[in-house]
Short mmCIF file of C-alpha atoms (C1' of nucleotides) in Angstrom, two decimals:
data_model
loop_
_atom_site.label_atom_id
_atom_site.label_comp_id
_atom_site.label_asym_id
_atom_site.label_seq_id
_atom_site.Cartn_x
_atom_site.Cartn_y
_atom_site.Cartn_z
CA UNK E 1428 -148.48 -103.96 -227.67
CA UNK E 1429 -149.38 -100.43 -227.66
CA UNK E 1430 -146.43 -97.47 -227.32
CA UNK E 1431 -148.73 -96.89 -224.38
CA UNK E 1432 -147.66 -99.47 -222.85
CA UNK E 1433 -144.31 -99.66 -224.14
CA UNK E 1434 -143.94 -96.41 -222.00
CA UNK E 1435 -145.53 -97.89 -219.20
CA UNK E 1436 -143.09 -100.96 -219.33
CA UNK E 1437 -140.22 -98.22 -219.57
CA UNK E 1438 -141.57 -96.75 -216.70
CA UNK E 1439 -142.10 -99.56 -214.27
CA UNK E 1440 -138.32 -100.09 -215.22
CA UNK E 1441 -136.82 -96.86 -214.59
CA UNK E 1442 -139.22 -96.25 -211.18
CA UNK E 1443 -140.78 -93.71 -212.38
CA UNK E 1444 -143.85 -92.44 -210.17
CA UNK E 1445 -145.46 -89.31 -212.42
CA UNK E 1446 -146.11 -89.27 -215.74
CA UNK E 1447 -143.14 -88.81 -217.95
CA UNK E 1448 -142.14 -88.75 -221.48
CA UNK E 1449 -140.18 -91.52 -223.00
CA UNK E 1450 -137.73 -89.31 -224.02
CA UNK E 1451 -137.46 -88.33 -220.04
CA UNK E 1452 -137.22 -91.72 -219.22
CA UNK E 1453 -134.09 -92.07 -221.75
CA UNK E 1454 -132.68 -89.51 -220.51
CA UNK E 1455 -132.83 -90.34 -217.13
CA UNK E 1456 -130.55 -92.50 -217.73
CA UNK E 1457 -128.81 -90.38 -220.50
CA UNK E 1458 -128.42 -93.61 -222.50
CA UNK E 1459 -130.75 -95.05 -224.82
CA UNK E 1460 -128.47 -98.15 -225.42
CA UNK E 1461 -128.38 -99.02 -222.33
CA UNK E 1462 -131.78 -98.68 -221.64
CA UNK E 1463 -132.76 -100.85 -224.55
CA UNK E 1464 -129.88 -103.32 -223.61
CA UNK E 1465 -130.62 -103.30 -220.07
CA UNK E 1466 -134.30 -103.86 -220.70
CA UNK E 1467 -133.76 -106.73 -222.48
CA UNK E 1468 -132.40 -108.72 -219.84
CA UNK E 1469 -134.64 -107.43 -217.15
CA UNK E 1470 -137.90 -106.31 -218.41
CA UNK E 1471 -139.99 -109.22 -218.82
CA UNK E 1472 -142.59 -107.47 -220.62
CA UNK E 1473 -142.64 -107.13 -224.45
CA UNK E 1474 -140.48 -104.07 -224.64
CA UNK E 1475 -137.60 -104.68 -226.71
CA UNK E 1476 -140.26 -107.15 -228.55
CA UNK E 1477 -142.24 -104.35 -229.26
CA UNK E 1478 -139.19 -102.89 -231.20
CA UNK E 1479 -138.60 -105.97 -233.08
CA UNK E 1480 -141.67 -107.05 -234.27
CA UNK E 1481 -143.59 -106.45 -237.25
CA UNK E 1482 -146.29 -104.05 -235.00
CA UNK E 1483 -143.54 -101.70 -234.12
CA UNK E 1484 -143.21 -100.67 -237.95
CA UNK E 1485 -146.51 -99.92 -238.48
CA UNK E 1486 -146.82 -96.24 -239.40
CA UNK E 1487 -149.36 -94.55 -236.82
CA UNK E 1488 -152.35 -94.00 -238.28
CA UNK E 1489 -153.56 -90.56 -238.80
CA UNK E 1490 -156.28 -90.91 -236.19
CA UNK E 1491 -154.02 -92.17 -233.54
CA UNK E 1492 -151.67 -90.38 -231.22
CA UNK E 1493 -149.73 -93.29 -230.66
CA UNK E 1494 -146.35 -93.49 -232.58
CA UNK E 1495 -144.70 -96.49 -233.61
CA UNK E 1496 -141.21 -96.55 -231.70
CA UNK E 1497 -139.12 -96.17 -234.44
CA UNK E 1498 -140.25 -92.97 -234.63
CA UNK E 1499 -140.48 -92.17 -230.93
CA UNK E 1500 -136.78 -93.45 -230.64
CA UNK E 1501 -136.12 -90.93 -234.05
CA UNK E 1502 -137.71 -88.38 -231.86
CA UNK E 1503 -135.78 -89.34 -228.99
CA UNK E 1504 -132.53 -89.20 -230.85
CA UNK E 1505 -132.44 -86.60 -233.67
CA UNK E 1506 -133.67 -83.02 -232.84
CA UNK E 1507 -135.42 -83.06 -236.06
CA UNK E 1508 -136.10 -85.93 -238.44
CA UNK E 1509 -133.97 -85.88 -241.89
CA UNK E 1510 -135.73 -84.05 -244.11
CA UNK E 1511 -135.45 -86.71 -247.26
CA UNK E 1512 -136.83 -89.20 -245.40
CA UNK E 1513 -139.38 -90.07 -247.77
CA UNK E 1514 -141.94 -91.84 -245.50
CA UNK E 1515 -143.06 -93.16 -242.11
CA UNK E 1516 -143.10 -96.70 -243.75
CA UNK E 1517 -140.25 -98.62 -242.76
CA UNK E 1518 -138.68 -101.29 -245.14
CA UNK E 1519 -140.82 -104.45 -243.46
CA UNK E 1520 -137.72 -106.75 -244.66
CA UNK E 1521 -135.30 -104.84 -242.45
CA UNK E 1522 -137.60 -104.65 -239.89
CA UNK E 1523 -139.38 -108.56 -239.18
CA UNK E 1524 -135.71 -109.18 -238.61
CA UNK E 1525 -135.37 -110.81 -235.63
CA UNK E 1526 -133.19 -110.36 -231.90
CA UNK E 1527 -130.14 -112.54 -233.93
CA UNK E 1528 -130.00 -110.31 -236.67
CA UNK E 1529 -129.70 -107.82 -234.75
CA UNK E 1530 -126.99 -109.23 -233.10
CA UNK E 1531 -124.53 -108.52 -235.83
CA UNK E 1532 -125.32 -110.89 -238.30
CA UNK E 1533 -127.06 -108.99 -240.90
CA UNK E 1534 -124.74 -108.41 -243.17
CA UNK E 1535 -126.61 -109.83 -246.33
CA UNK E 1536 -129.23 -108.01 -245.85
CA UNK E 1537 -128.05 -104.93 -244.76
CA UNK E 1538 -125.90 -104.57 -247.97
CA UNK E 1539 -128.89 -104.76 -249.90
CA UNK E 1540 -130.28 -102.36 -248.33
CA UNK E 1541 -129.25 -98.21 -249.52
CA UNK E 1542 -127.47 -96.43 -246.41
CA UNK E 1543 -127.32 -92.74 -246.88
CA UNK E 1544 -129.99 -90.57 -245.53
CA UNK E 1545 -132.90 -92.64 -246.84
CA UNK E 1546 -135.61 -93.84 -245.51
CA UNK E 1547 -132.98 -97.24 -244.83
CA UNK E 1548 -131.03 -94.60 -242.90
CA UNK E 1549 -133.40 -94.31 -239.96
CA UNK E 1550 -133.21 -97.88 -239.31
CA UNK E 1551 -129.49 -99.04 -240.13
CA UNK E 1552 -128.57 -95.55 -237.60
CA UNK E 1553 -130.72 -97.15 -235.07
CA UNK E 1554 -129.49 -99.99 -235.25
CA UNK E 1555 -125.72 -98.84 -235.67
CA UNK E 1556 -126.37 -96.87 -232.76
CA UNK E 1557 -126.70 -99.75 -230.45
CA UNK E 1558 -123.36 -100.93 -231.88
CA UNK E 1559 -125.08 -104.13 -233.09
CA UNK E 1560 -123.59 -103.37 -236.72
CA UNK E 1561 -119.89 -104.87 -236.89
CA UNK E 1562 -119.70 -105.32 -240.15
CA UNK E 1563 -120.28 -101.96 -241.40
CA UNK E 1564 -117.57 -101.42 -244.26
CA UNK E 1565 -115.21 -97.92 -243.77
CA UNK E 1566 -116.63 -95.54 -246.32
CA UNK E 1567 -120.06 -96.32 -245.31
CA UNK E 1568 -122.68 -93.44 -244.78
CA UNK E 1569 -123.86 -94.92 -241.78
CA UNK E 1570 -120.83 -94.09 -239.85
CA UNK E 1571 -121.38 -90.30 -240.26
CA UNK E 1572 -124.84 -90.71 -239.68
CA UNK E 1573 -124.13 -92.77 -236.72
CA UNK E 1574 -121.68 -90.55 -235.08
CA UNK E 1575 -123.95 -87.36 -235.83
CA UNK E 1576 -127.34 -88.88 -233.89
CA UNK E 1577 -124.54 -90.16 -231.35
CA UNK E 1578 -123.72 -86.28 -230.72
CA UNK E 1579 -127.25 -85.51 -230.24
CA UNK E 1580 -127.80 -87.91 -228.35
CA UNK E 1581 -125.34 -86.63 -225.82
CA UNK E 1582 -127.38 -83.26 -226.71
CA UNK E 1583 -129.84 -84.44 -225.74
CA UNK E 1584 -129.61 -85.88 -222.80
CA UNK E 1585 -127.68 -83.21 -221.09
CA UNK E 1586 -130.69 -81.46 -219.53
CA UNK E 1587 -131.98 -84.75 -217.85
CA UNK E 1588 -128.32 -85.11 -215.97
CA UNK E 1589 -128.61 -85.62 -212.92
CA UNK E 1590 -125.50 -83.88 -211.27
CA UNK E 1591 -123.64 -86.11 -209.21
CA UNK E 1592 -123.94 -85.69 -205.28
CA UNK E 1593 -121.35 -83.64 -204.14
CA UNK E 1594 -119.68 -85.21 -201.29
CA UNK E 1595 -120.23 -82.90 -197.98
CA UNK E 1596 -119.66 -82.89 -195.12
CA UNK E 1597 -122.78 -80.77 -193.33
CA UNK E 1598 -121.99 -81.39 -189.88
CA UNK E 1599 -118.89 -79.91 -189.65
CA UNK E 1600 -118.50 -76.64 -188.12
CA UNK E 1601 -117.22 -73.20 -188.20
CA UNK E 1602 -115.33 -74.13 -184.72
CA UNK E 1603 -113.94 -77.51 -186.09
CA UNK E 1604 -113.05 -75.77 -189.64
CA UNK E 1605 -110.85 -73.60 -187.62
CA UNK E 1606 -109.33 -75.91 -185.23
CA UNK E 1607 -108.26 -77.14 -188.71
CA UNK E 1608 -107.12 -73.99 -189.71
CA UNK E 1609 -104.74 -73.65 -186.63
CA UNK E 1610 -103.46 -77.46 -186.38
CA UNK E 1611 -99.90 -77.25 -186.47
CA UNK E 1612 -97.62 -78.11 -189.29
CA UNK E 1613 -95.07 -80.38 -188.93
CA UNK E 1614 -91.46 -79.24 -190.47
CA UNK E 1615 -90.90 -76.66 -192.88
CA UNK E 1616 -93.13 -74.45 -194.85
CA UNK E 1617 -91.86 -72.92 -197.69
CA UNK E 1618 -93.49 -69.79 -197.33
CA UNK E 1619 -93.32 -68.16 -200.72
CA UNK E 1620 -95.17 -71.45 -202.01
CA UNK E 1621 -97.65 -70.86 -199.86
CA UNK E 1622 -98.20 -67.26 -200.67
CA UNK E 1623 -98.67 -68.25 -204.40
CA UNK E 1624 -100.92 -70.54 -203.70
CA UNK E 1625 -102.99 -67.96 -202.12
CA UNK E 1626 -102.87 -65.79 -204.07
CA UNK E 1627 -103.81 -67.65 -206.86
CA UNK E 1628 -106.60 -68.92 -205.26
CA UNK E 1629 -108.17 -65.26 -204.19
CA UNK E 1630 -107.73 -64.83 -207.85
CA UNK E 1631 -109.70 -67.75 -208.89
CA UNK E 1632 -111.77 -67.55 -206.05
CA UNK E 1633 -112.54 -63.97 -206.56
CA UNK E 1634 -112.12 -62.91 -203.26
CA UNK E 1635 -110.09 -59.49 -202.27
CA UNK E 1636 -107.59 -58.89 -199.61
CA UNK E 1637 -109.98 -57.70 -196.88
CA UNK E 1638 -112.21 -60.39 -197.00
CA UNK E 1639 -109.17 -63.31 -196.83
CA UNK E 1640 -107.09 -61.05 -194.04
CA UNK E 1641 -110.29 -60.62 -191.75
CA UNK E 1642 -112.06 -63.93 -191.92
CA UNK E 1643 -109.37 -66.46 -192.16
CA UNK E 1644 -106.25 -65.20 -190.91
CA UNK E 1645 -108.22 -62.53 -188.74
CA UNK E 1646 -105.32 -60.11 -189.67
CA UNK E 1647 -106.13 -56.78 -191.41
CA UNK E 1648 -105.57 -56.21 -195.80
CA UNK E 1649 -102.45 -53.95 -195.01
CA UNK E 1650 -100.80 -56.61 -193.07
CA UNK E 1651 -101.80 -59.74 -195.55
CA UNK E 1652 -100.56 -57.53 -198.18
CA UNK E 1653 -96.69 -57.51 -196.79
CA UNK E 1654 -96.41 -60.54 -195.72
CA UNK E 1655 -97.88 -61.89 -199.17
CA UNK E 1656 -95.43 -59.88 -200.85
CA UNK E 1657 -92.29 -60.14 -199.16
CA UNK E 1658 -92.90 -63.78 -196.90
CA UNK E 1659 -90.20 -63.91 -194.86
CA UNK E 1660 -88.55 -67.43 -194.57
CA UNK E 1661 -89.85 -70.06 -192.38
CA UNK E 1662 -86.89 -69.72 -190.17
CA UNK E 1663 -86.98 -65.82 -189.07
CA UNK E 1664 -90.55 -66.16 -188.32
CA UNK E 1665 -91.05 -66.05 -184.89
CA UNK E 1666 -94.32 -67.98 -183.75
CA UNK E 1667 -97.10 -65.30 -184.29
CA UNK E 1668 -95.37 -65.19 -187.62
CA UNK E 1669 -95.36 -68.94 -187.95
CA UNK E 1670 -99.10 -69.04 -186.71
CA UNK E 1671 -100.39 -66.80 -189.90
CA UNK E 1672 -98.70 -69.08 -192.33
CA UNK E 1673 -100.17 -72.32 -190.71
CA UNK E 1674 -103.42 -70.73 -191.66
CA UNK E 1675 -102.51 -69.90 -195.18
CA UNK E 1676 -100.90 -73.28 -195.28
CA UNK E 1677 -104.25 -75.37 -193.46
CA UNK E 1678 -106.39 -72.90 -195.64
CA UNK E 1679 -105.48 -74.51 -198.92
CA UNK E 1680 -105.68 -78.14 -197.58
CA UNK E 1681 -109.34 -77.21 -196.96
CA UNK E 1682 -112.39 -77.90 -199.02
CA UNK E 1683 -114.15 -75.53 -201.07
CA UNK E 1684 -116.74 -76.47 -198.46
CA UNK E 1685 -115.36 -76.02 -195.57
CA UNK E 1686 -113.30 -73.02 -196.96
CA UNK E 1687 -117.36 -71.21 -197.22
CA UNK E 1688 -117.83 -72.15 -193.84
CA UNK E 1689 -115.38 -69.50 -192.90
CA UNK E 1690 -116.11 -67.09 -195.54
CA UNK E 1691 -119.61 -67.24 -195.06
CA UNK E 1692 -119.55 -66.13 -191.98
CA UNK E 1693 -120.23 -61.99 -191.44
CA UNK E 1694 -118.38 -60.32 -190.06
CA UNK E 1695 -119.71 -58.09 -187.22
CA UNK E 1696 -119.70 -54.39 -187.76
CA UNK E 1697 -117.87 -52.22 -185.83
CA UNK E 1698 -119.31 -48.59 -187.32
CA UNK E 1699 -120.34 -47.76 -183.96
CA UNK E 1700 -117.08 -48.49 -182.26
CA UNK E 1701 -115.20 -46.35 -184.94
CA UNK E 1702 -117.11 -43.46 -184.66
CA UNK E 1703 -116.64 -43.07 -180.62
CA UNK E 1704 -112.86 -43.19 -181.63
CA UNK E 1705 -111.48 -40.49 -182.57
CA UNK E 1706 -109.35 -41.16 -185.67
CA UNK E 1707 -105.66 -40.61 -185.89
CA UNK E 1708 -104.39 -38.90 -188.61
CA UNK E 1709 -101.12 -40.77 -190.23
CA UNK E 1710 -98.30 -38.66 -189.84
CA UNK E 1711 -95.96 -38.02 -192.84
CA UNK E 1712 -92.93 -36.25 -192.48
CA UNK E 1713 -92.34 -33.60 -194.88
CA UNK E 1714 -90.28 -34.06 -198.03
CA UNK E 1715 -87.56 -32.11 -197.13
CA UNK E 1716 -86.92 -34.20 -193.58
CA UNK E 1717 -87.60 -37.37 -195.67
CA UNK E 1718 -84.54 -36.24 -197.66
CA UNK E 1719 -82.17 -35.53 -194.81
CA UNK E 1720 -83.48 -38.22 -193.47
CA UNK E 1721 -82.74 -40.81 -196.47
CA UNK E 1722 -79.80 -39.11 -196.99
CA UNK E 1723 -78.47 -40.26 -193.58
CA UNK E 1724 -79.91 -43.41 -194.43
CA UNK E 1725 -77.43 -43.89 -197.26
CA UNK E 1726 -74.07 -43.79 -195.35
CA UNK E 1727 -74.74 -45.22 -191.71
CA UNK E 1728 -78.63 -46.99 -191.39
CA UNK E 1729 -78.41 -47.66 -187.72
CA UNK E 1730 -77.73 -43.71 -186.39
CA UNK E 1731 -76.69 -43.70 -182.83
CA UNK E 1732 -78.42 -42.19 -179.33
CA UNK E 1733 -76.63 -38.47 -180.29
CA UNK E 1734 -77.61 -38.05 -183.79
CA UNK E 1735 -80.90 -39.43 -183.35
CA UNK E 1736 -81.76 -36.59 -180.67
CA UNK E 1737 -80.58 -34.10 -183.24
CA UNK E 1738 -82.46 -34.68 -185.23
CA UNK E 1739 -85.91 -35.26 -183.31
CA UNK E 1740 -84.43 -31.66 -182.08
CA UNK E 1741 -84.01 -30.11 -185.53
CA UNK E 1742 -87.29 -31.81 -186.98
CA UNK E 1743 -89.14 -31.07 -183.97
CA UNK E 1744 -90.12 -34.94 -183.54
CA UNK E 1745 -89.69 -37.03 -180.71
CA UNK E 1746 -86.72 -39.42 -180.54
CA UNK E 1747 -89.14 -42.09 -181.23
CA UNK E 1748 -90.62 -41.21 -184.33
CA UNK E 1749 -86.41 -40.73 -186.19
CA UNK E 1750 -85.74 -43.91 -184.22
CA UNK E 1751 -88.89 -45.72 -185.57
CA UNK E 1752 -88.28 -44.14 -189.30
CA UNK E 1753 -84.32 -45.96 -189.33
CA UNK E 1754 -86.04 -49.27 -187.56
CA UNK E 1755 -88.90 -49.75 -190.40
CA UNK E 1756 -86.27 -48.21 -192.83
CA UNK E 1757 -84.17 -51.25 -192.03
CA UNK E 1758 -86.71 -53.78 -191.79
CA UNK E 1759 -88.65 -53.02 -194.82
CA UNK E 1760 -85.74 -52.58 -197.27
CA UNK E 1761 -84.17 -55.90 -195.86
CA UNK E 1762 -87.42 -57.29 -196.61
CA UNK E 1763 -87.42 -55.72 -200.40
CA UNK E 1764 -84.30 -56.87 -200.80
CA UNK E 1765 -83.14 -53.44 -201.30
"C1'" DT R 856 -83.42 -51.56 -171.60
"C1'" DT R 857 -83.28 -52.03 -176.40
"C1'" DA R 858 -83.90 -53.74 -181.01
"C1'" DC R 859 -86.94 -56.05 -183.62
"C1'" DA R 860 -90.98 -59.00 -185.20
"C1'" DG R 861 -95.80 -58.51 -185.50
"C1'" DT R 862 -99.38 -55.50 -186.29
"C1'" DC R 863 -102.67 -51.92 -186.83
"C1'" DA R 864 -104.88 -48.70 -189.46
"C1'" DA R 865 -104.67 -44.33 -192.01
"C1'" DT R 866 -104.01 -43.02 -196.44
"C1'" DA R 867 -101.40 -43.23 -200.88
"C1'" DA R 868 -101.36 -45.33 -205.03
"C1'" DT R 869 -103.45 -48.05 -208.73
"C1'" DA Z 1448 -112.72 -50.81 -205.42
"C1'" DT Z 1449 -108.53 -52.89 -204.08
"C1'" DT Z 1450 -103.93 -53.16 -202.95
"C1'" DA Z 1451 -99.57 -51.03 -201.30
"C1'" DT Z 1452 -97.20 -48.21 -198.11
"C1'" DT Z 1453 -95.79 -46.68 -193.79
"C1'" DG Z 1454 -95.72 -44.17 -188.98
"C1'" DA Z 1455 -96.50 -45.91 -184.64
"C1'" DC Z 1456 -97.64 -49.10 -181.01
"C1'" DT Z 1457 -97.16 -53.81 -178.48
"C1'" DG Z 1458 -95.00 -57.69 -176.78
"C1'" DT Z 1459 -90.89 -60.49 -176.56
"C1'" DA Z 1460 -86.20 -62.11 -176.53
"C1'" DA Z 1461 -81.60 -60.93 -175.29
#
DNA sequence: TTACAGTCAATAAT
DNA sequence: ATTATTGACTGTAA
């Protein structure tokens, strides 16, 4: 039996279609043991005979391309072959052994036979290596041998991996992903769990702010960015305040697949609107009234009708704006626990 | 009506 | 670039 045809047999066994190397088909499966193992049983071809008999050892001759399999498996399994091994001929003793020996019951002859990294070490690693060797005593060479090749061999077979199917789900959609993301949660939720988890996730996720506010809680970065900070409990929140959470809360229940189906989506662009609008400016009141005003702060935080108006009167503000400055004032160091 | 939660969005701060 | 801060506006509950 040719290694032609031992390739063909591996072929026909793995399905392959196209041409392929027999180190492809190994790795295909990423495990030459059980490809030899498996073949046994199932392949009713001469395959594994091809390994055992005497033809299998015969060292390809200079004018043929074909290898013996020892030495395609040596290819398969070692990167490079060991550089003392002395010669392509294979000890013919070891190797008209027959499917029983190789079962485990070649002790005898295997003792007689020098481990190390010999010539004899090519064979006793391949057969070690399909953990038909039992006997093998502690301090052995083989073992080192056999554990090294057993490394490559997980080398090697990396690239031929095939990843494992990730399970989807395609058909779901953006609308369903965010029903999801707005079914109500029953009982409590500890809101400065959830915020961790968030914000964790944006860091491993590598996603900012803006991007988490606007596409999945459809809130802007400012406003994420207090209530990630300073959650209030579950309790005070009325139900807008409740509703954001649930989508924090839903958002980390979700897949990183269905978690994309939300990001992924763009957002649309509102230059044009901006630029008809005319931009407020912010406004900031001046140090000094920031320090009258703190310092009212201080003693009595919730001013009355009369002071209020003398102060919009003395500031030249409206009511509003010192009655707005004590009401965030209020809420935001209650919040800071300040 | 009024205080406050929820927010926006400019802009300060890192 | 991103995140934090904050004056002001909106809607709601009391």
């Amino acid at each position: 039996m040719s290694t032609t045809n031992v390739i063909k047999s591996a072929k026909d066994f793995e399905g392959y279609q196209e041409e392929a190397t027999l180190k492809e088909l190994v790795g295909k499966n990423g495990d030459i043991e059980n490809v030899i193992e498996v073949s046994e049983n199932i392949i009713s071809s001469n395959f594994l005979d091809f390994f055992l008999n005497d033809e299998a050892v015969e060292p390809a001759d200079d004018n043929n391309t074909d290898k013996n399999l020892i030495t395609l498996l040596d290819d398969i399994c070692a990167e490079s072959p060991p550089l003392d091994v002395s010669g392509t001929i294979l000890n013919p003793d070891v190797f008209t052994t027959d499917k029983k020996m190789l079962r485990g019951n070649v002790v005898e002859k295997e003792n007689k036979v020098p481990f190390g990294n010999g010539l004899g070490a090519r064979w006793s690693y391949n057969i070690a290596s399909f953990g038909l060797y039992p006997n093998q005593p502690e301090d052995s060479a083989i073992r080192a041998i056999r554990s090294g090749e057993k490394k490559r061999i997980l080398k090697a077979k990396k690239p031929y991996n095939i990843p494992a199917p990730v399970p989807v789900n395609p058909d779901i959609s953006l609308q369903e992903v965010t029903h999801i993301l707005d079914t109500p949660v029953s009982g409590v939720i500890n809101t400065k769990e959830v915020v961790g988890d968030i914000n964790s996730w944006l860091k491993k996720a590598g996603i900012n702010q803006t991007t988490f506010a606007e596409k999945v809680l459809e809130k802007t970065q400012g406003h994420f960015s207090v209530i990630s900070r300073n959650p209030a409990p579950w309790e005070e929140l009325l139900a807008p305040g409740k509703a954001v959470f649930v989508r924090m809360y839903n958002w980390m229940k979700l897949s990183e697949e269905e978690k994309n189906k939300i990001l992924n989506v763009e957002k649309v662009s509102k230059k044009k609107d901006l630029q008809e609008k005319k931009k407020k400016t912010r406004f900031t009141f001046p140090k000094e009234q920031m320090e009258v005003l703190m310092g009212i702060y201080e003693v009595n935080d919730r001013p009355g009708k009369e002071l209020i108006e003398e102060l919009a009167e003395k500031f030249s503000l409206s009511p509003n704006q010192i009655k707005d400055f004590f009401l965030n004032r209020r809420r935001r160091a209650k919040k800071s626990n300040l």
